[in-house]
Structures are given as C-alpha cells and as structure tokens.
Amino acid sequence: MNTFEVIVVGGGTAGTTAAIAAARRGQKTLLIERSGALGGSSTLSLVTPLMDNHLAGQPLNRGLNLEIISRYQESVDSTGPEEASWFDPLLLATVLESMVLEAGVTVLYDAVVSGVELVSGEILTLQVATRGGVLPIAGRTIIDATGDAVVARMANCPVQIGNETGQNQPMSLRFILGNVDKHAVAQAFGAIGVEVSYPRFHVGFHEAKDSPMGPWVQKGIDAGVLAPDDLGYFQFFSLLGRRHSLAFNCPRLSGFAALDPWQISRAYGVGRQKIQRIVRFLREFVPGFAEAEITNVASLIGIRESVRIVGEYTLTEDDYFSARRFADGICLNRYPIDIHHPSGVGTTLKYLPEGVYHEIPYRCLLPQGVKNLLVTGRCISASFAAHAAIRIIPNCRTLGEAAGIAAAIANAAGKSVKEIDGAEVRAQMEL
C-alpha cells in the first residue's frame, strides 16, 4: 500500500500551499488533484486578479502568498508585485506546479477520493479513484483542501450549507476575450462616466442594467441579443501578459445548489449559453469589442461557497466587526463581507474601518469528530456572513500554508493536529 505522512486532497488555491508547506518541513507529502493542473479556482476557474487584503498599503497575506506572487513576477518579468497580482491563470498553473515539485511533493493527477476508512475517529486510508482503478492510500495526517469538504463529509464531520435557509451564493462561469481594442474600450466606458486607467484597468457593476452601461444593456435586450437575466453582475479586468485580452467575472449563475451534481452540470450549460450571448452583445453594442474572440472559458465553475465544516471554533460576523484577535490566529483579514444574494439580484458589501483587521484562528481548520484531519480553504468553520469575507484567494493560500505547517508540527511531535497548540502554528507563519 502507498503510504505518506501527509496527504493533501485538492490541488487548488489552499491545497498547493498546504502541500508545499508540509513538504518543505520534511514530510513525505502526496497531493491528490481531480484535474490535470494545479491552482483550482485561480487557474481552472479563471479567477483573476487577486482581491485586495491590505493594511496601510501592505499585504496582510505574506509567506507563501507573496512567494507565489514573486515567482509569477519573475516568470513574466513584471515590474512589481502589484502588477503580478493581475495574473494570467494559465501561466500561474505552471508556476504552482514548479513550486510543488521543487518542494518534493508527489502529485497524483486525475484522481478523486471515493471513500475513507475511519476507525475510532481517525482516518486510516483513503480510497482514491484513478484511471487505473481504485487505490488504497494511507496517510498519517489528512488535509481536506477540496473546497467542498469532501473528505470531511465522507468522515461524517458535521457541516453547514449556505445561508440560514440553505441557499448558496450564485456561481460564475468566467471567460477571457482576446483581440480586444482595449484603448477603445477604455474610451467608451470613460465617455459614459466610468473612470478607467488604460492599459491596466477594471470595470465592474453589481447590476449592469442599473449602471452607466444600462442603455447598452437595454438595447441588447430589445434586440433579442441578451436575455433579461444575462447581465446582472458584470465585471472585467485587463490581464497581465496578454496585451489584447480581458478577463470576465460573469455570467452570474443563481438558483443552483452547489453540492447537487445534476444542478452543477446544468449550470455549466446555462453558463456557456450566456457567455455566447454576452459576447455577441459586446461585439454589437460596446465599442472596442467588434473583433473580440473567446480564447478561454473556465473548465471549472466558480463556486463562491458551498459547504462549511463545523469546527472547534466557528468564526462569526461579530468576530469580524470586533476585529477579534486570537492566540492561535493564523490568517489576518480585512476584506469586506461580500455576499452575492442567492436570489441572483444584488450584492451586500460590509467593510471594516480603515486600519482595522481581524484574525482567523487555527481551530477553524479542525473539524469535529476526526483526530487527524485538517480542513482548509473556503470551507473552514465560519458563519455564512463571516465566510463571505474570508473566501478570497490570498486568504486561502494562507489557510493552506497553516494547514501544512500544522500537519508537519503534529507529525514531528507524534501528536494529532488537535493535540498541538495553534500558537505553535502561528509562530511558524509570517504574519
């Protein structure tokens, strides 16, 4: 049987940093990824750029997050870390893979965990479905970085889903357009009162029909090019390294349950049809897009939230607004509570005052009921509102790094991840 000291399930945003952190501390580490590339939402879902989590102009997510940005910067000869945070997701996947392999991690692509062997509150083996069949793989400490708490749910850990009525925030299926006249786009939006800074710019509206571009949207609907619900949330970014491309954070897909495989499958189809209509609308009604071409459609749907574990501590909205600190705080955050309404209409944003941040305790990574399991990334223990503030890529990178460090500390001490002091994990992080 294949045996490892640390097994990380999910090679996305949090899983890659968890694997790097564990392997660099001498742990024999396996990283299991269901696709053929690393990065998850940041690469396969085309989620770009990084959201801002800074205090007084300085990043609150340091450590591996800044190292990834620096490595990406080197690969594109960027002029600064700020520009490198507006990344090309396809190139980022190669940067992450290089860092993982350099750390000595074993990567198993095209593989999913299909079952767990749980004995006396401890996961002994994982059943891993691969192209060659189902493999039993043993690990001393397991890190669930699937984004959907897949391993935790298989181990019967308690979880919460969605808001108080069980509804999830809408999803997005993102895409990239090439052959865009970005100068003409910047001029067109400037002419309707939307301030842009060419060539690096961002345009976004919570409801496009109620924004300055509303007349364009209405023309598209009247012409039968757009369906009335195609453009609610609308956002695009320039893309570092691609001079004639823009990356779109839309269409928004509401009313789909994030854990229902049938509904997710339908959401992909609905999203791709919406993209076709949105692109036709841009070509016909928005200056600068006449010759635009679709160069990428996300191969992984963008899920803002699905399920959250019930951990040894649950982060709350009160913790957020109280700017609460913890002895075992392993991640610092001041990103706003950013809730896309499950109805599909509107967004709620709640901000911390200037100069204020809160911490996320290590205990939020510890699911109830299992001794040797850590859960990291977007599905840690938090309320629906608190989760909406911590789900961004920089935080998930830091949460993954904390999980990898914790696994290494526990294994080296011959303890479980629940027996170690979270302050020890904090002490090894760059906060």
XYZ file of C-alpha atoms in Angstrom:
431
model
C 0.000 0.000 0.000
C 1.155 3.541 -0.767
C 1.814 5.385 2.499
C 2.515 9.064 3.129
C 2.989 11.238 6.181
C 0.728 13.992 4.818
C -1.973 13.607 2.186
C -3.486 16.788 0.745
C -6.740 16.247 -1.127
C -7.323 19.013 -3.670
C -4.598 20.835 -5.586
C -6.334 24.197 -5.703
C -5.523 27.505 -4.058
C -5.216 26.161 -0.496
C -4.084 22.657 -1.364
C -0.965 23.734 -3.236
C 0.309 25.875 -0.358
C -0.579 23.167 2.178
C 1.476 20.613 0.244
C 4.425 22.985 -0.205
C 4.466 23.917 3.494
C 4.319 20.290 4.664
C 6.942 19.004 2.215
C 9.378 21.818 2.993
C 9.245 20.686 6.616
C 10.414 17.210 5.721
C 7.062 15.462 5.397
C 6.538 12.797 2.746
C 3.612 14.514 1.063
C 1.059 13.441 -1.541
C -1.132 15.962 -3.361
C -4.259 14.493 -4.977
C -5.885 16.614 -7.702
C -9.004 15.723 -9.710
C -7.938 17.643 -12.843
C -4.641 17.788 -14.734
C -3.405 21.141 -13.405
C -2.922 22.913 -10.090
C -4.480 26.135 -8.875
C -8.186 25.320 -8.785
C -10.284 28.476 -8.761
C -7.300 30.725 -9.509
C -6.363 28.821 -12.677
C -9.119 26.455 -13.850
C -11.948 28.816 -12.829
C -10.068 31.829 -14.282
C -10.497 33.832 -11.053
C -8.195 36.775 -11.667
C -6.907 39.076 -10.253
C -6.244 38.674 -6.525
C -8.672 40.555 -4.297
C -7.206 43.288 -2.102
C -6.417 42.345 1.507
C -4.028 45.092 2.561
C -3.492 47.285 5.608
C -1.917 50.695 5.038
C -0.814 49.542 1.592
C 0.907 46.402 2.909
C -0.378 42.873 2.206
C -1.874 41.007 5.154
C -1.225 37.659 3.437
C 2.504 37.172 3.429
C 4.513 33.932 3.471
C 3.736 31.638 0.550
C 1.228 34.078 -0.927
C 3.965 36.663 -1.525
C 6.370 33.960 -2.687
C 3.886 32.808 -5.342
C 3.399 36.398 -6.486
C 7.179 36.869 -6.643
C 7.706 33.656 -8.618
C 4.992 34.647 -11.051
C 6.536 38.108 -11.334
C 9.869 36.546 -12.307
C 8.203 34.388 -14.949
C 6.651 37.353 -16.761
C 9.329 39.964 -15.962
C 6.697 42.115 -14.257
C 7.704 45.499 -12.858
C 6.266 44.883 -9.394
C 4.299 42.549 -7.108
C 1.158 44.673 -7.532
C 1.128 44.064 -11.260
C 1.932 40.387 -10.780
C -1.260 40.010 -8.724
C -3.166 40.574 -12.005
C -2.088 37.191 -13.257
C -2.562 35.037 -16.328
C -4.236 31.933 -14.835
C -2.717 29.557 -17.380
C 0.810 30.668 -16.555
C 0.111 30.615 -12.817
C -0.643 26.881 -13.024
C 2.891 26.193 -14.255
C 4.387 28.369 -11.508
C 2.453 26.479 -8.832
C 3.449 23.107 -10.259
C 7.115 24.116 -10.268
C 6.943 25.172 -6.619
C 5.149 21.974 -5.584
C 7.627 19.699 -7.363
C 10.642 21.644 -6.095
C 9.362 21.082 -2.547
C 9.421 17.318 -3.154
C 5.656 16.755 -3.245
C 4.302 13.703 -5.068
C 1.395 14.789 -7.273
C -1.394 12.437 -8.331
C -3.486 13.996 -11.105
C -6.828 12.783 -12.465
C -7.699 11.276 -9.097
C -10.547 11.723 -6.608
C -11.152 10.360 -3.143
C -14.111 7.978 -3.303
C -14.129 6.728 0.285
C -12.396 6.758 3.655
C -11.572 4.109 6.229
C -12.462 5.652 9.582
C -11.565 3.816 12.803
C -12.060 5.298 16.280
C -12.221 8.841 14.956
C -9.103 8.532 12.789
C -8.818 8.246 9.007
C -6.515 5.326 8.264
C -6.761 5.103 4.477
C -8.318 6.906 1.559
C -9.875 5.109 -1.380
C -8.642 7.034 -4.421
C -10.303 6.527 -7.811
C -7.832 6.815 -10.704
C -7.673 5.897 -14.377
C -6.029 2.631 -13.324
C -8.636 1.736 -10.720
C -9.236 2.436 -7.038
C -6.102 2.698 -4.899
C -5.952 2.482 -1.103
C -3.547 5.145 0.169
C -2.594 5.548 3.817
C -1.669 8.809 5.471
C -0.804 9.921 8.971
C -2.401 13.378 8.630
C -5.018 14.255 6.019
C -5.679 17.774 4.728
C -9.024 18.332 3.017
C -8.499 21.179 0.546
C -11.296 20.193 -1.813
C -13.245 23.421 -1.304
C -16.375 21.348 -0.630
C -15.193 19.463 2.487
C -15.428 16.210 0.524
C -13.228 14.156 2.852
C -14.746 15.695 5.975
C -18.250 14.784 4.808
C -17.156 11.231 3.975
C -15.852 11.007 7.542
C -19.251 12.174 8.850
C -17.996 15.501 10.195
C -20.804 17.988 10.874
C -21.193 20.721 8.249
C -23.305 23.756 7.388
C -24.596 24.567 3.902
C -25.390 28.029 2.565
C -27.295 30.699 4.453
C -29.973 30.249 7.124
C -32.297 28.710 4.509
C -29.599 26.530 2.947
C -29.193 28.651 -0.198
C -25.776 29.223 -1.733
C -24.342 32.390 -3.194
C -24.538 32.419 -7.009
C -21.754 30.843 -9.030
C -19.946 32.294 -12.033
C -18.561 30.761 -15.194
C -15.745 33.055 -16.210
C -14.218 33.592 -19.636
C -11.456 35.508 -21.413
C -11.783 37.509 -24.629
C -8.858 38.130 -26.945
C -8.405 40.536 -29.863
C -9.994 43.357 -27.859
C -9.219 47.000 -28.641
C -8.606 47.889 -25.002
C -7.909 51.521 -25.771
C -11.339 51.862 -27.436
C -12.969 50.009 -24.529
C -11.390 52.393 -22.029
C -12.533 55.398 -24.073
C -16.093 54.052 -24.393
C -16.517 53.497 -20.669
C -14.848 56.823 -19.925
C -17.395 58.515 -22.191
C -20.270 57.201 -20.051
C -18.640 58.383 -16.849
C -16.827 55.228 -15.765
C -13.290 56.130 -14.766
C -10.664 53.787 -16.184
C -6.891 53.876 -16.352
C -5.529 52.453 -19.591
C -3.901 49.943 -20.123
C -4.352 48.294 -16.667
C -7.972 48.694 -15.700
C -11.043 47.186 -14.123
C -14.743 47.782 -14.770
C -17.489 46.304 -12.608
C -21.170 46.761 -11.742
C -23.355 44.856 -9.296
C -26.335 45.281 -11.644
C -25.370 46.183 -15.211
C -28.844 47.357 -16.258
C -28.836 49.930 -13.428
C -25.314 51.142 -14.167
C -23.994 53.723 -16.646
C -23.881 50.934 -19.242
C -27.614 50.335 -18.728
C -28.621 51.866 -22.108
C -26.290 49.449 -23.915
C -27.756 46.522 -21.975
C -31.320 47.580 -22.756
C -30.506 47.819 -26.457
C -29.110 44.301 -26.327
C -32.259 43.001 -24.625
C -34.568 44.868 -27.024
C -32.664 43.408 -29.979
C -33.061 39.892 -28.609
C -29.303 39.503 -28.259
C -29.364 39.356 -24.448
C -31.798 37.544 -22.182
C -33.035 39.836 -19.385
C -31.037 37.949 -16.735
C -27.791 37.540 -18.709
C -26.108 40.630 -17.297
C -26.740 41.220 -13.645
C -23.296 41.224 -12.093
C -20.807 42.358 -14.758
C -17.067 42.717 -14.301
C -13.882 42.508 -16.325
C -10.158 43.041 -15.788
C -7.186 43.619 -18.020
C -4.874 40.629 -17.996
C -1.153 40.954 -17.282
C 0.904 39.463 -20.110
C -1.955 39.462 -22.646
C -1.985 42.867 -24.323
C -5.274 42.425 -26.168
C -7.260 40.357 -23.670
C -9.821 40.974 -20.938
C -10.890 38.508 -18.220
C -14.603 38.476 -17.302
C -16.146 37.684 -13.915
C -19.566 36.759 -15.282
C -22.111 35.453 -16.058
C -23.558 35.033 -12.591
C -25.472 31.755 -12.181
C -28.074 31.747 -9.411
C -30.502 29.176 -8.116
C -28.153 26.199 -8.377
C -27.284 24.073 -5.320
C -23.508 23.886 -5.102
C -23.445 20.263 -3.903
C -26.008 18.872 -6.344
C -24.123 17.246 -9.253
C -27.157 17.418 -11.562
C -27.673 21.113 -10.908
C -23.972 21.893 -11.304
C -23.975 20.082 -14.636
C -26.921 22.189 -15.802
C -25.173 25.341 -14.563
C -22.220 24.704 -16.894
C -24.548 24.511 -19.883
C -26.547 27.579 -18.858
C -23.325 29.500 -18.281
C -21.844 28.674 -21.674
C -25.045 29.758 -23.420
C -24.995 33.038 -21.501
C -21.363 33.610 -22.482
C -22.243 33.259 -26.153
C -24.977 35.878 -25.802
C -22.821 38.239 -23.724
C -20.018 38.113 -26.286
C -22.444 38.823 -29.144
C -23.820 41.772 -27.135
C -20.328 43.174 -26.554
C -19.419 42.852 -30.222
C -22.579 44.600 -31.420
C -23.164 47.269 -28.791
C -19.937 48.110 -26.926
C -17.041 49.910 -28.689
C -13.762 48.032 -28.725
C -15.226 44.539 -28.877
C -16.190 44.290 -32.555
C -13.429 41.784 -33.366
C -13.270 40.100 -29.947
C -12.811 36.329 -29.785
C -13.377 33.867 -26.950
C -9.970 32.450 -26.031
C -10.849 30.700 -22.760
C -13.962 29.501 -20.964
C -13.350 28.245 -17.431
C -13.115 24.464 -17.232
C -14.117 24.657 -13.558
C -17.210 26.583 -12.478
C -16.538 29.340 -9.956
C -18.216 28.472 -6.639
C -18.199 31.225 -4.025
C -19.398 28.957 -1.235
C -20.926 25.522 -0.877
C -20.404 23.823 2.481
C -18.547 24.788 5.663
C -17.345 22.459 8.397
C -18.425 22.858 11.999
C -15.039 23.185 13.631
C -13.551 23.553 17.082
C -14.258 27.262 16.609
C -16.689 28.974 14.234
C -15.732 32.433 13.015
C -18.670 34.850 13.184
C -19.728 38.227 11.855
C -19.215 39.562 15.395
C -15.593 38.353 15.290
C -15.211 40.238 12.024
C -16.597 43.580 13.187
C -14.958 43.268 16.616
C -11.593 42.919 14.854
C -11.042 39.910 17.122
C -7.522 38.555 17.632
C -6.678 35.036 18.748
C -3.655 33.389 20.365
C -3.877 30.806 17.563
C -4.660 33.339 14.829
C -3.096 32.091 11.601
C -4.580 34.445 8.985
C -5.206 38.204 9.002
C -8.110 39.660 7.041
C -9.835 42.957 6.285
C -11.543 42.071 3.014
C -15.218 43.108 3.202
C -18.135 40.806 3.804
C -19.081 40.284 0.152
C -22.397 38.467 -0.283
C -23.835 37.912 -3.745
C -27.502 37.396 -2.954
C -28.681 33.803 -3.521
C -31.677 35.240 -5.410
C -29.252 36.361 -8.110
C -30.088 40.057 -7.722
C -27.862 42.439 -5.833
C -24.806 42.269 -3.615
C -24.225 43.222 0.019
C -20.849 44.694 0.997
C -19.883 45.446 4.601
C -16.491 46.986 5.334
C -14.187 47.243 8.323
C -12.995 50.730 9.284
C -9.637 51.882 7.932
C -6.648 50.484 9.807
C -8.562 47.513 11.255
C -8.281 43.769 10.637
C -9.389 40.536 12.319
C -7.761 37.122 12.651
C -8.853 33.587 11.807
C -7.956 31.031 14.488
C -6.304 27.692 13.779
C -9.278 25.960 15.431
C -11.444 26.884 12.412
C -9.444 24.282 10.453
C -10.256 21.456 12.894
C -13.490 19.599 12.055
C -15.363 17.991 14.874
C -15.230 14.218 15.119
C -11.926 13.290 13.428
C -8.482 13.384 15.060
C -6.099 13.506 12.104
C -7.987 15.708 9.639
C -7.485 19.374 8.800
C -9.864 21.273 6.519
C -8.540 24.326 4.739
C -9.561 26.844 2.087
C -13.017 28.226 1.530
C -14.860 25.554 3.563
C -13.356 26.202 7.015
C -15.591 26.741 10.043
C -17.314 30.121 9.684
C -20.808 31.569 9.598
C -22.336 32.405 6.222
C -21.565 36.131 6.618
C -18.055 35.685 8.024
C -17.246 33.215 5.264
C -18.147 35.865 2.683
C -15.205 37.939 3.924
C -12.530 35.244 4.083
C -13.085 33.209 0.893
C -10.639 35.135 -1.321
C -7.516 33.606 -2.893
C -4.857 35.326 -0.706
C -6.596 34.102 2.471
C -6.995 30.579 1.094
C -3.282 30.481 0.308
C -2.500 31.464 3.900
C -5.006 28.982 5.337
C -3.431 26.243 3.231
C 0.050 27.157 4.430
C -1.186 26.995 8.042
C -2.623 23.524 7.473
C 0.645 22.254 6.009
C 2.640 23.693 8.902
C 0.232 22.194 11.447
C 0.451 18.746 9.863
C 4.250 18.870 9.993
C 4.291 20.031 13.626
C 1.845 17.319 14.691
C 3.645 14.523 12.869
C 7.063 15.574 14.173
C 5.718 15.590 17.750
C 3.862 12.305 17.381
C 0.575 14.075 18.116
C -2.698 14.649 16.316
C -3.488 18.020 14.778
C -5.993 18.557 17.601
C -3.381 17.992 20.286
C -0.906 20.645 19.172
C -1.130 24.269 20.269
C -2.315 26.532 17.464
C 0.069 29.185 18.802
C 2.898 26.928 17.579
C 1.469 27.092 14.086
C 1.147 30.872 14.320
C 4.786 31.129 15.432
C 5.985 29.490 12.211
C 3.954 31.768 9.953
C 4.894 35.141 8.525
C 2.087 37.328 9.846
